[in-house]
Amino acid sequence: MIEIDIQKSFKNKNEQINFHFKTTIENNSINAIFGQSGSGKTTFLRLLSGLETPDIGYIKVNDKIWFDSKKKINLVPQKRDVGFVFQDYALFPNMSVIKNLRFAQQEKNENFLQELLEIVDLKELQNKFPNALSGGEKQRVALIRAVARRPKLFLLDEAFSALDYSMRQQLQDSIDKIHKSFKMTTLFISHDISEVYRLSSHIKIVKNGKIVKEGTPDILFDNSKISGKFKFSAKILKIKKADIVYIITLLIGNNLTKVVATKEEVNKLNTGDTILVATKAFNPIIII
Amino acid sequence: MFLETMLLTFKVALHTTCILFIIGIPIAFWLSTTKSKFKPIFETIISMPLVLPPSVIGFYLLIFLGPSSFTGSFFEDWFDMRLVFSYEGIIIGSTIFSFPFMVHPIQSGLQSLPKSLTEASYTLGKSKLQTLFYIQLPNIRASLLVGVVLTFAHTVGEFGVVLMIGGNIPGVTRLASIAIYDEVEALNYDLANQYALTLFVICFIILLVVYMMNRKFSGVLK
């Protein structure tokens, strides 16, 4: 178990920003950090990895202290045993894919590297240099490079944001496979509800530098009454009046769909909102 | 005589470049990472040779390294080494004078590398030294090359500092740029032209090679 209680304040122009993260993370769990940009998600991961230092507090990982301001303990990133996937991939341009991976290993284990390349389907590209890879390929290399030294804690900083839909799916598959194979405690930042649902067992919602809510991904919608069998997160693209009801056009995954809503319901909604659509699955039509 | 002077000129440039390459990298690394409030002072000191007249530097070096100064007499008593009007003297002078030409390109190269590269290396368990040698320096090859070549070319073209601290002793401190001045004074225009043209051609070739290699490097690292 990882216990965290850390504080850090920044001065951003004239604004004083205070971050206070207090939470616990279960071993081998996969956690989503969810929140708007600027809420402090990246800072949280950087503080955990040691790339930034909290002002006060402690980080305890299975009774090993990584940081404690009272005891004046602060392990450098090198000693923290984390795997960090950066938003801009951060692959070393002077090394081929396989050399990037070898550089990451402490003890040489070529079989393990080949196994990783297999998982993310990059075996053929191992002698290519990063500048010859596509965005999705780079991201997958970054992913397995961070895994190559078998870290205790696996941190992904918005690993998905620069990728298109099918690449995201592929990367999510990779993360899922990696987690199933190696069971590392994983924290990933995401803006995307479907991603959070698909990958994570726990979610932490960050707002203004604090973790305001945590639990299973269902807490995103704070609606325990729903018992529907089909649940989808959807983005509202259009709200249109049709006679006495309203037609809402929704984007679910990459599919468009339309649902009806009453005036009272529509009053609470705006285009661009993310909502949960649920239906009881009494008689679905299944087309194969 | 001509050949001796040219060889000496390039020997001085080579030695100066090697010395600066070795001491320039740690200083550039320190400047690119430090958060010290004294950083502007160090940066100013390193940049001073860019704006100061060479004769000013030469003059103070002459005062501080001369046989009657503390440093000068110390080296003479203990190492039997004279620091002015000698080969060692012009090496010291050119090293100080060419300092910014080595440090600036390396420093800006290090600063322009994405921070995530070094951070990624640190989170992969690599020390600062390992990161410098395996990640940072190989990825700023273009800047290293610029530093080396500018230092070399600048030392070849040095005049004021060398004249002040080295004088004009044939075969010891008489460099090509001084020889040109000397021959013009003596109205030997042909010989002056020989020196001048040789310097011109060599400097042109060096810079041409650099720009061609630079294009190759930046293509690889894009």
Short mmCIF file of C-alpha atoms in Angstrom, two decimals:
data_model
loop_
_atom_site.label_atom_id
_atom_site.label_comp_id
_atom_site.label_asym_id
_atom_site.label_seq_id
_atom_site.Cartn_x
_atom_site.Cartn_y
_atom_site.Cartn_z
CA MET A 1 0.00 0.00 0.00
CA ILE A 2 1.15 3.51 -0.80
CA GLU A 3 0.27 6.21 1.70
CA ILE A 4 0.47 9.78 0.59
CA ASP A 5 0.00 13.07 2.36
CA ILE A 6 1.90 15.84 0.66
CA GLN A 7 1.60 19.57 0.21
CA LYS A 8 3.21 21.94 -2.19
CA SER A 9 2.58 25.56 -3.03
CA PHE A 10 3.53 27.44 -6.15
CA LYS A 11 3.47 31.04 -7.13
CA ASN A 12 1.95 31.36 -10.57
CA LYS A 13 2.00 35.01 -11.67
CA ASN A 14 0.02 36.67 -8.87
CA GLU A 15 -1.82 33.58 -7.83
CA GLN A 16 -0.79 31.36 -4.97
CA ILE A 17 -1.58 27.74 -5.75
CA ASN A 18 -1.69 25.17 -3.00
CA PHE A 19 -1.66 21.48 -3.69
CA HIS A 20 -2.58 19.01 -0.99
CA PHE A 21 -2.80 15.36 -1.94
CA LYS A 22 -3.87 12.92 0.72
CA THR A 23 -4.76 9.42 -0.35
CA THR A 24 -3.83 5.76 -0.31
CA ILE A 25 -3.20 3.47 -3.25
CA GLU A 26 -3.60 -0.28 -3.05
CA ASN A 27 -0.85 -2.53 -4.31
CA ASN A 28 -1.31 -3.86 -7.84
CA SER A 29 -4.34 -1.64 -8.45
CA ILE A 30 -4.83 0.43 -11.55
CA ASN A 31 -5.92 3.96 -10.76
CA ALA A 32 -7.19 6.76 -12.93
CA ILE A 33 -6.47 10.36 -12.03
CA PHE A 34 -9.31 12.35 -13.46
CA GLY A 35 -9.72 16.09 -13.57
CA GLN A 36 -9.56 19.24 -15.64
CA SER A 37 -6.32 20.62 -16.97
CA GLY A 38 -4.54 22.77 -14.41
CA SER A 39 -6.09 20.86 -11.53
CA GLY A 40 -2.73 19.40 -10.49
CA LYS A 41 -2.81 15.88 -11.90
CA THR A 42 0.62 16.05 -13.52
CA THR A 43 2.11 17.69 -10.44
CA PHE A 44 0.76 14.82 -8.36
CA LEU A 45 2.61 12.26 -10.50
CA ARG A 46 5.78 14.38 -10.54
CA LEU A 47 5.72 14.66 -6.76
CA LEU A 48 5.32 10.88 -6.48
CA SER A 49 8.18 10.18 -8.85
CA GLY A 50 10.55 12.61 -7.13
CA LEU A 51 10.88 14.92 -10.11
CA GLU A 52 9.43 17.57 -7.84
CA THR A 53 9.75 17.89 -4.09
CA PRO A 54 6.80 18.51 -1.78
CA ASP A 55 7.09 21.29 0.80
CA ILE A 56 5.81 19.11 3.62
CA GLY A 57 4.30 15.68 4.16
CA TYR A 58 5.23 12.07 3.53
CA ILE A 59 5.12 9.33 0.90
CA LYS A 60 5.30 5.80 2.22
CA VAL A 61 5.47 2.83 -0.14
CA ASN A 62 4.98 -0.50 1.63
CA ASP A 63 6.62 0.85 4.79
CA LYS A 64 9.54 2.23 2.83
CA ILE A 65 9.74 5.99 3.16
CA TRP A 66 10.24 7.82 -0.13
CA PHE A 67 9.69 11.24 1.31
CA ASP A 68 9.26 12.60 4.80
CA SER A 69 9.72 16.27 5.50
CA LYS A 70 9.95 15.72 9.26
CA LYS A 71 12.65 13.06 9.00
CA LYS A 72 14.30 14.96 6.18
CA ILE A 73 14.12 11.97 3.85
CA ASN A 74 13.78 12.59 0.15
CA LEU A 75 14.72 9.80 -2.23
CA VAL A 76 15.94 10.99 -5.63
CA PRO A 77 13.94 9.76 -8.67
CA GLN A 78 16.71 7.24 -9.41
CA LYS A 79 16.06 5.47 -6.10
CA ARG A 80 12.26 5.47 -6.17
CA ASP A 81 11.74 2.60 -8.54
CA VAL A 82 9.06 4.21 -10.67
CA GLY A 83 8.30 3.91 -14.34
CA PHE A 84 7.22 7.25 -15.75
CA VAL A 85 5.61 7.65 -19.17
CA PHE A 86 5.91 11.26 -20.30
CA GLN A 87 3.34 13.11 -22.32
CA ASP A 88 5.89 13.89 -25.03
CA TYR A 89 7.19 10.28 -25.02
CA ALA A 90 10.75 11.40 -24.11
CA LEU A 91 12.38 8.68 -26.19
CA PHE A 92 16.13 9.15 -26.57
CA PRO A 93 16.65 10.27 -30.19
CA ASN A 94 20.22 8.98 -30.29
CA MET A 95 19.21 5.39 -29.59
CA SER A 96 17.20 2.85 -31.54
CA VAL A 97 14.04 1.37 -30.01
CA ILE A 98 15.84 -1.66 -28.61
CA LYS A 99 18.69 0.51 -27.26
CA ASN A 100 16.15 2.76 -25.55
CA LEU A 101 14.83 -0.35 -23.83
CA ARG A 102 18.28 -1.71 -22.94
CA PHE A 103 19.25 1.65 -21.44
CA ALA A 104 16.26 1.34 -19.12
CA GLN A 105 17.22 -2.06 -17.77
CA GLN A 106 19.36 -2.43 -14.71
CA GLU A 107 20.13 -6.07 -15.29
CA LYS A 108 20.31 -7.23 -18.84
CA ASN A 109 17.44 -9.50 -19.80
CA GLU A 110 16.99 -9.62 -23.56
CA ASN A 111 14.17 -12.16 -23.40
CA PHE A 112 12.09 -9.86 -21.26
CA LEU A 113 12.58 -7.01 -23.71
CA GLN A 114 11.52 -9.20 -26.61
CA GLU A 115 8.47 -10.25 -24.61
CA LEU A 116 7.57 -6.58 -24.06
CA LEU A 117 8.04 -5.78 -27.74
CA GLU A 118 5.73 -8.67 -28.51
CA ILE A 119 3.03 -7.37 -26.17
CA VAL A 120 2.89 -3.99 -27.89
CA ASP A 121 3.43 -5.45 -31.33
CA LEU A 122 6.66 -3.63 -32.11
CA LYS A 123 9.09 -6.46 -32.74
CA GLU A 124 9.72 -5.50 -36.33
CA LEU A 125 10.50 -1.90 -35.45
CA GLN A 126 13.07 -2.56 -32.73
CA ASN A 127 16.03 -1.34 -34.78
CA LYS A 128 14.32 1.84 -35.94
CA PHE A 129 15.14 5.21 -34.41
CA PRO A 130 12.40 7.18 -32.65
CA ASN A 131 12.19 9.80 -35.40
CA ALA A 132 11.08 7.09 -37.82
CA LEU A 133 8.10 6.06 -35.67
CA SER A 134 4.52 7.30 -35.64
CA GLY A 135 3.03 8.92 -32.54
CA GLY A 136 1.28 5.76 -31.45
CA GLU A 137 4.40 3.66 -31.93
CA LYS A 138 6.50 6.13 -29.96
CA GLN A 139 3.98 6.05 -27.16
CA ARG A 140 4.05 2.26 -27.01
CA VAL A 141 7.85 2.27 -26.90
CA ALA A 142 7.70 4.81 -24.07
CA LEU A 143 5.26 2.53 -22.29
CA ILE A 144 7.40 -0.59 -22.39
CA ARG A 145 10.59 1.37 -21.74
CA ALA A 146 9.09 2.45 -18.43
CA VAL A 147 8.17 -1.17 -17.70
CA ALA A 148 11.58 -2.56 -18.70
CA ARG A 149 13.09 -2.14 -15.25
CA ARG A 150 10.06 -3.69 -13.54
CA PRO A 151 9.15 -0.67 -11.41
CA LYS A 152 6.98 -0.90 -8.33
CA LEU A 153 4.95 2.12 -9.37
CA PHE A 154 3.94 2.82 -12.93
CA LEU A 155 2.95 6.42 -13.72
CA LEU A 156 1.44 7.60 -16.99
CA ASP A 157 1.16 11.32 -17.59
CA GLU A 158 -1.61 11.88 -20.16
CA ALA A 159 -0.20 9.15 -22.30
CA PHE A 160 -3.23 9.17 -24.55
CA SER A 161 -3.95 12.80 -25.21
CA ALA A 162 -2.04 13.23 -28.46
CA LEU A 163 -3.42 10.12 -30.13
CA ASP A 164 -6.40 9.53 -32.35
CA TYR A 165 -9.22 7.16 -31.48
CA SER A 166 -7.92 3.87 -32.87
CA MET A 167 -4.43 4.50 -31.48
CA ARG A 168 -5.93 5.15 -28.07
CA GLN A 169 -7.72 1.84 -28.24
CA GLN A 170 -4.49 0.11 -29.13
CA LEU A 171 -2.62 1.81 -26.32
CA GLN A 172 -5.36 0.99 -23.83
CA ASP A 173 -5.08 -2.64 -24.91
CA SER A 174 -1.34 -2.48 -24.32
CA ILE A 175 -1.72 -0.99 -20.86
CA ASP A 176 -4.33 -3.56 -20.01
CA LYS A 177 -2.08 -6.42 -21.16
CA ILE A 178 0.94 -5.02 -19.35
CA HIS A 179 -1.02 -4.66 -16.15
CA LYS A 180 -2.39 -8.17 -16.43
CA SER A 181 1.09 -9.57 -17.05
CA PHE A 182 3.12 -7.66 -14.48
CA LYS A 183 0.60 -6.39 -11.92
CA MET A 184 2.39 -3.14 -11.17
CA THR A 185 0.59 -0.51 -9.16
CA THR A 186 -0.46 1.89 -11.91
CA LEU A 187 -1.62 5.50 -11.94
CA PHE A 188 -2.70 7.10 -15.16
CA ILE A 189 -4.02 10.52 -15.97
CA SER A 190 -7.04 10.71 -18.20
CA HIS A 191 -9.70 13.12 -19.39
CA ASP A 192 -11.67 10.41 -21.06
CA ILE A 193 -14.46 8.66 -19.18
CA SER A 194 -14.56 5.59 -21.41
CA GLU A 195 -10.84 5.13 -20.80
CA VAL A 196 -11.32 5.42 -17.07
CA TYR A 197 -14.11 2.85 -17.14
CA ARG A 198 -12.22 0.49 -19.35
CA LEU A 199 -8.89 0.42 -17.56
CA SER A 200 -9.17 1.45 -13.96
CA SER A 201 -10.40 -0.24 -10.85
CA HIS A 202 -10.10 2.96 -8.82
CA ILE A 203 -10.48 6.57 -9.65
CA LYS A 204 -9.28 9.72 -7.95
CA ILE A 205 -10.89 12.96 -8.98
CA VAL A 206 -8.59 15.95 -8.68
CA LYS A 207 -9.87 19.49 -8.43
CA ASN A 208 -7.90 22.63 -7.56
CA GLY A 209 -4.93 20.67 -6.30
CA LYS A 210 -6.88 18.33 -4.07
CA ILE A 211 -8.29 14.86 -4.40
CA VAL A 212 -11.96 15.63 -3.94
CA LYS A 213 -13.43 12.18 -4.49
CA GLU A 214 -12.20 8.64 -4.83
CA GLY A 215 -13.61 5.17 -5.25
CA THR A 216 -14.71 2.96 -8.11
CA PRO A 217 -15.20 4.62 -11.51
CA ASP A 218 -18.96 4.78 -10.88
CA ILE A 219 -18.50 7.71 -8.52
CA LEU A 220 -17.93 9.85 -11.57
CA PHE A 221 -21.67 9.99 -11.88
CA ASP A 222 -22.68 10.09 -8.29
CA ASN A 223 -25.86 8.21 -9.13
CA SER A 224 -26.26 5.00 -7.26
CA LYS A 225 -29.92 4.64 -8.26
CA ILE A 226 -28.99 3.53 -11.76
CA SER A 227 -29.30 -0.19 -12.21
CA GLY A 228 -29.28 -0.30 -15.99
CA LYS A 229 -27.41 -3.02 -17.67
CA PHE A 230 -26.18 -0.79 -20.50
CA LYS A 231 -24.22 2.21 -19.41
CA PHE A 232 -22.27 4.48 -21.69
CA SER A 233 -20.52 7.73 -21.16
CA ALA A 234 -21.52 10.11 -23.90
CA LYS A 235 -20.75 13.59 -25.04
CA ILE A 236 -23.61 15.90 -25.99
CA LEU A 237 -23.12 17.20 -29.51
CA LYS A 238 -26.51 18.83 -30.15
CA ILE A 239 -29.79 19.53 -28.37
CA LYS A 240 -32.75 20.11 -30.67
CA LYS A 241 -36.41 20.78 -29.91
CA ALA A 242 -38.92 18.52 -31.70
CA ASP A 243 -42.56 19.20 -30.85
CA ILE A 244 -42.95 18.60 -27.13
CA VAL A 245 -39.71 16.70 -26.56
CA TYR A 246 -36.05 17.34 -27.20
CA ILE A 247 -33.71 15.24 -29.32
CA ILE A 248 -30.17 15.00 -28.00
CA THR A 249 -27.41 13.90 -30.36
CA LEU A 250 -24.72 11.99 -28.48
CA LEU A 251 -21.26 10.77 -29.21
CA ILE A 252 -20.60 7.40 -27.60
CA GLY A 253 -17.13 6.16 -28.36
CA ASN A 254 -16.99 7.07 -32.03
CA ASN A 255 -20.66 6.33 -32.71
CA LEU A 256 -23.42 8.89 -33.02
CA THR A 257 -26.78 8.21 -31.46
CA LYS A 258 -29.94 10.11 -30.60
CA VAL A 259 -32.06 10.01 -27.46
CA VAL A 260 -35.20 11.84 -26.38
CA ALA A 261 -35.32 14.04 -23.31
CA THR A 262 -37.92 16.16 -21.57
CA LYS A 263 -37.71 19.90 -21.12
CA GLU A 264 -36.76 19.55 -17.45
CA GLU A 265 -33.88 17.24 -18.32
CA VAL A 266 -32.63 19.48 -21.09
CA ASN A 267 -32.56 22.48 -18.77
CA LYS A 268 -29.67 20.89 -16.91
CA LEU A 269 -27.69 20.02 -20.01
CA ASN A 270 -25.39 21.87 -22.34
CA THR A 271 -23.67 20.83 -25.52
CA GLY A 272 -20.21 19.56 -24.72
CA ASP A 273 -21.29 18.05 -21.39
CA THR A 274 -20.34 14.50 -20.64
CA ILE A 275 -23.22 12.42 -19.33
CA LEU A 276 -24.03 8.83 -18.58
CA VAL A 277 -26.75 7.19 -20.69
CA ALA A 278 -28.20 4.03 -19.27
CA THR A 279 -30.95 1.73 -20.37
CA LYS A 280 -32.38 -1.44 -19.00
CA ALA A 281 -31.56 -4.23 -21.33
CA PHE A 282 -34.91 -6.00 -21.52
CA ASN A 283 -35.02 -6.65 -25.20
CA PRO A 284 -31.93 -5.62 -27.03
CA ILE A 285 -31.69 -6.46 -30.68
CA ILE A 286 -28.45 -8.19 -31.34
CA ILE A 287 -27.11 -8.06 -34.86
CA ILE A 288 -24.10 -10.14 -35.67
CA MET B 1 59.55 30.41 -41.35
CA PHE B 2 56.09 30.55 -42.94
CA LEU B 3 55.41 26.90 -42.22
CA GLU B 4 56.73 27.17 -38.67
CA THR B 5 54.39 30.08 -37.93
CA MET B 6 51.38 28.34 -39.45
CA LEU B 7 52.05 25.12 -37.54
CA LEU B 8 52.46 27.04 -34.31
CA THR B 9 49.19 28.84 -34.94
CA PHE B 10 47.29 25.59 -35.34
CA LYS B 11 49.07 23.98 -32.41
CA VAL B 12 47.93 26.81 -30.15
CA ALA B 13 44.38 26.54 -31.53
CA LEU B 14 44.33 22.78 -31.03
CA HIS B 15 45.61 22.92 -27.45
CA THR B 16 43.24 25.73 -26.54
CA THR B 17 40.28 23.87 -28.03
CA CYS B 18 41.12 20.64 -26.18
CA ILE B 19 41.51 22.44 -22.86
CA LEU B 20 38.28 24.36 -23.33
CA PHE B 21 36.36 21.28 -24.43
CA ILE B 22 37.29 19.52 -21.20
CA ILE B 23 36.56 22.43 -18.86
CA GLY B 24 33.73 23.90 -20.96
CA ILE B 25 31.36 20.92 -20.64
CA PRO B 26 31.14 20.85 -16.82
CA ILE B 27 30.82 24.63 -16.66
CA ALA B 28 28.10 24.67 -19.34
CA PHE B 29 26.32 21.83 -17.54
CA TRP B 30 26.45 23.70 -14.25
CA LEU B 31 25.17 26.91 -15.85
CA SER B 32 22.33 25.07 -17.60
CA THR B 33 21.05 23.49 -14.40
CA THR B 34 21.92 25.85 -11.55
CA LYS B 35 19.33 27.88 -9.75
CA SER B 36 22.04 29.82 -7.89
CA LYS B 37 21.48 33.54 -7.57
CA PHE B 38 25.10 34.07 -8.54
CA LYS B 39 24.50 32.61 -12.00
CA PRO B 40 24.26 36.03 -13.71
CA ILE B 41 27.65 36.97 -12.24
CA PHE B 42 29.30 33.83 -13.63
CA GLU B 43 27.60 34.31 -16.98
CA THR B 44 28.85 37.88 -17.13
CA ILE B 45 32.42 36.85 -16.33
CA ILE B 46 32.34 34.16 -19.01
CA SER B 47 30.90 36.55 -21.58
CA MET B 48 33.30 39.41 -20.84
CA PRO B 49 35.80 38.37 -23.56
CA LEU B 50 33.05 38.95 -26.12
CA VAL B 51 32.90 42.66 -25.41
CA LEU B 52 36.22 43.62 -23.83
CA PRO B 53 38.98 44.80 -26.16
CA PRO B 54 41.52 41.95 -26.36
CA SER B 55 44.24 44.36 -25.31
CA VAL B 56 42.48 44.90 -21.97
CA ILE B 57 42.54 41.18 -21.22
CA GLY B 58 46.08 40.96 -22.50
CA PHE B 59 47.14 43.85 -20.31
CA TYR B 60 45.69 42.39 -17.10
CA LEU B 61 47.08 38.96 -17.87
CA LEU B 62 50.46 40.58 -18.35
CA ILE B 63 50.15 42.23 -14.95
CA PHE B 64 48.87 39.12 -13.13
CA LEU B 65 51.12 36.57 -14.79
CA GLY B 66 54.28 38.67 -15.14
CA PRO B 67 57.47 37.55 -13.31
CA SER B 68 57.08 40.22 -10.65
CA SER B 69 53.47 39.23 -9.84
CA PHE B 70 52.59 36.60 -7.24
CA THR B 71 51.30 34.05 -9.76
CA GLY B 72 54.15 34.67 -12.15
CA SER B 73 56.87 34.35 -9.51
CA PHE B 74 55.17 31.29 -8.00
CA PHE B 75 55.22 29.44 -11.32
CA GLU B 76 58.77 30.56 -12.00
CA ASP B 77 60.05 29.47 -8.59
CA TRP B 78 58.25 26.16 -8.38
CA PHE B 79 57.85 24.96 -11.96
CA ASP B 80 60.53 26.99 -13.67
CA MET B 81 57.81 28.15 -16.02
CA ARG B 82 57.48 31.64 -17.33
CA LEU B 83 53.89 32.61 -18.05
CA VAL B 84 54.47 35.68 -20.19
CA PHE B 85 56.19 35.86 -23.56
CA SER B 86 56.04 32.08 -23.68
CA TYR B 87 53.97 29.29 -25.25
CA GLU B 88 52.22 28.56 -21.93
CA GLY B 89 51.34 32.23 -21.68
CA ILE B 90 49.54 32.37 -25.00
CA ILE B 91 47.68 29.14 -24.20
CA ILE B 92 46.40 30.71 -20.97
CA GLY B 93 45.51 33.91 -22.82
CA SER B 94 43.66 32.17 -25.65
CA THR B 95 41.85 29.84 -23.27
CA ILE B 96 40.45 32.76 -21.33
CA PHE B 97 39.73 34.75 -24.44
CA SER B 98 37.85 31.92 -26.21
CA PHE B 99 35.89 30.79 -23.15
CA PRO B 100 32.45 32.04 -24.26
CA PHE B 101 32.85 30.49 -27.71
CA MET B 102 32.97 27.03 -26.17
CA VAL B 103 30.64 27.48 -23.19
CA HIS B 104 27.77 29.35 -24.88
CA PRO B 105 26.91 26.81 -27.61
CA ILE B 106 27.12 23.88 -25.19
CA GLN B 107 25.06 25.67 -22.57
CA SER B 108 22.33 26.64 -25.03
CA GLY B 109 22.39 23.14 -26.52
CA LEU B 110 21.83 21.60 -23.09
CA GLN B 111 19.09 24.10 -22.28
CA SER B 112 17.25 23.47 -25.54
CA LEU B 113 16.99 19.72 -24.97
CA PRO B 114 13.50 18.79 -23.74
CA LYS B 115 13.58 18.50 -19.96
CA SER B 116 11.66 15.24 -20.18
CA LEU B 117 14.71 13.51 -21.73
CA THR B 118 16.86 14.01 -18.64
CA GLU B 119 13.91 13.35 -16.35
CA ALA B 120 13.14 10.12 -18.18
CA SER B 121 16.75 9.05 -17.72
CA TYR B 122 16.62 9.89 -13.99
CA THR B 123 13.41 7.91 -13.49
CA LEU B 124 15.10 5.00 -15.29
CA GLY B 125 17.64 5.00 -12.48
CA LYS B 126 20.51 6.71 -14.29
CA SER B 127 22.77 9.13 -12.44
CA LYS B 128 23.38 12.70 -13.57
CA LEU B 129 26.77 11.73 -14.98
CA GLN B 130 25.39 8.76 -16.92
CA THR B 131 22.59 10.95 -18.22
CA LEU B 132 25.09 13.63 -19.32
CA PHE B 133 27.28 11.18 -21.23
CA TYR B 134 24.68 8.82 -22.69
CA ILE B 135 21.73 11.14 -23.26
CA GLN B 136 22.53 14.84 -23.13
CA LEU B 137 25.89 15.11 -24.89
CA PRO B 138 25.06 12.69 -27.74
CA ASN B 139 21.89 14.65 -28.44
CA ILE B 140 23.66 18.01 -28.64
CA ARG B 141 26.41 16.88 -31.02
CA ALA B 142 25.64 19.84 -33.25
CA SER B 143 26.23 22.30 -30.39
CA LEU B 144 29.44 20.54 -29.36
CA LEU B 145 30.69 20.79 -32.91
CA VAL B 146 29.85 24.48 -33.09
CA GLY B 147 31.66 25.07 -29.78
CA VAL B 148 34.78 23.24 -30.93
CA VAL B 149 34.95 24.90 -34.31
CA LEU B 150 34.21 28.42 -33.11
CA THR B 151 36.86 28.06 -30.42
CA PHE B 152 39.39 26.73 -32.88
CA ALA B 153 38.68 29.35 -35.53
CA HIS B 154 38.57 32.14 -32.99
CA THR B 155 41.93 31.14 -31.54
CA VAL B 156 43.46 31.00 -35.01
CA GLY B 157 42.24 34.54 -35.59
CA GLU B 158 43.38 35.86 -32.20
CA PHE B 159 45.60 38.92 -32.26
CA GLY B 160 45.41 41.37 -29.37
CA VAL B 161 45.70 39.06 -26.37
CA VAL B 162 48.49 37.03 -27.91
CA LEU B 163 50.44 40.12 -28.88
CA MET B 164 50.15 41.56 -25.38
CA ILE B 165 51.02 38.45 -23.44
CA GLY B 166 53.12 36.54 -25.94
CA GLY B 167 54.90 39.21 -27.85
CA ASN B 168 56.28 38.35 -31.25
CA ILE B 169 58.97 35.73 -30.77
CA PRO B 170 59.43 33.72 -33.99
CA GLY B 171 58.69 30.02 -33.45
CA VAL B 172 57.50 30.55 -29.88
CA THR B 173 54.74 33.11 -29.74
CA ARG B 174 54.59 34.46 -33.24
CA LEU B 175 51.21 33.42 -34.61
CA ALA B 176 49.93 33.93 -38.15
CA SER B 177 47.77 36.94 -37.37
CA ILE B 178 50.73 38.70 -35.77
CA ALA B 179 52.97 37.70 -38.64
CA ILE B 180 50.59 39.41 -41.09
CA TYR B 181 50.78 42.63 -39.14
CA ASP B 182 54.54 42.31 -38.91
CA GLU B 183 55.04 41.72 -42.62
CA VAL B 184 52.78 44.63 -43.54
CA GLU B 185 54.79 46.89 -41.26
CA ALA B 186 57.92 45.72 -43.06
CA LEU B 187 56.16 46.28 -46.41
CA ASN B 188 56.45 42.58 -47.31
CA TYR B 189 53.02 42.49 -48.91
CA ASP B 190 53.61 39.19 -50.70
CA LEU B 191 54.40 37.31 -47.53
CA ALA B 192 51.53 39.01 -45.68
CA ASN B 193 49.23 37.93 -48.47
CA GLN B 194 50.51 34.36 -48.22
CA TYR B 195 49.59 34.24 -44.51
CA ALA B 196 46.29 35.99 -45.02
CA LEU B 197 45.16 33.86 -47.92
CA THR B 198 46.11 30.64 -46.11
CA LEU B 199 44.10 31.66 -43.03
CA PHE B 200 41.20 32.70 -45.21
CA VAL B 201 41.06 29.41 -47.10
CA ILE B 202 41.50 27.22 -44.02
CA CYS B 203 38.84 29.05 -42.02
CA PHE B 204 36.46 28.83 -44.98
CA ILE B 205 36.95 25.08 -45.29
CA ILE B 206 36.52 24.48 -41.56
CA LEU B 207 33.25 26.40 -41.43
CA LEU B 208 31.97 24.76 -44.59
CA VAL B 209 32.59 21.30 -43.16
CA VAL B 210 30.80 22.30 -39.94
CA TYR B 211 27.71 23.55 -41.69
CA MET B 212 27.57 20.43 -43.82
CA MET B 213 27.93 18.14 -40.82
CA ASN B 214 25.42 20.17 -38.86
CA ARG B 215 22.83 19.58 -41.53
CA LYS B 216 23.43 15.87 -41.24
CA PHE B 217 23.16 15.90 -37.43
CA SER B 218 19.97 17.90 -37.28
CA GLY B 219 18.45 15.57 -39.86
CA VAL B 220 19.17 12.58 -37.65
CA LEU B 221 17.85 14.12 -34.47
CA LYS B 222 14.66 15.69 -35.74
#
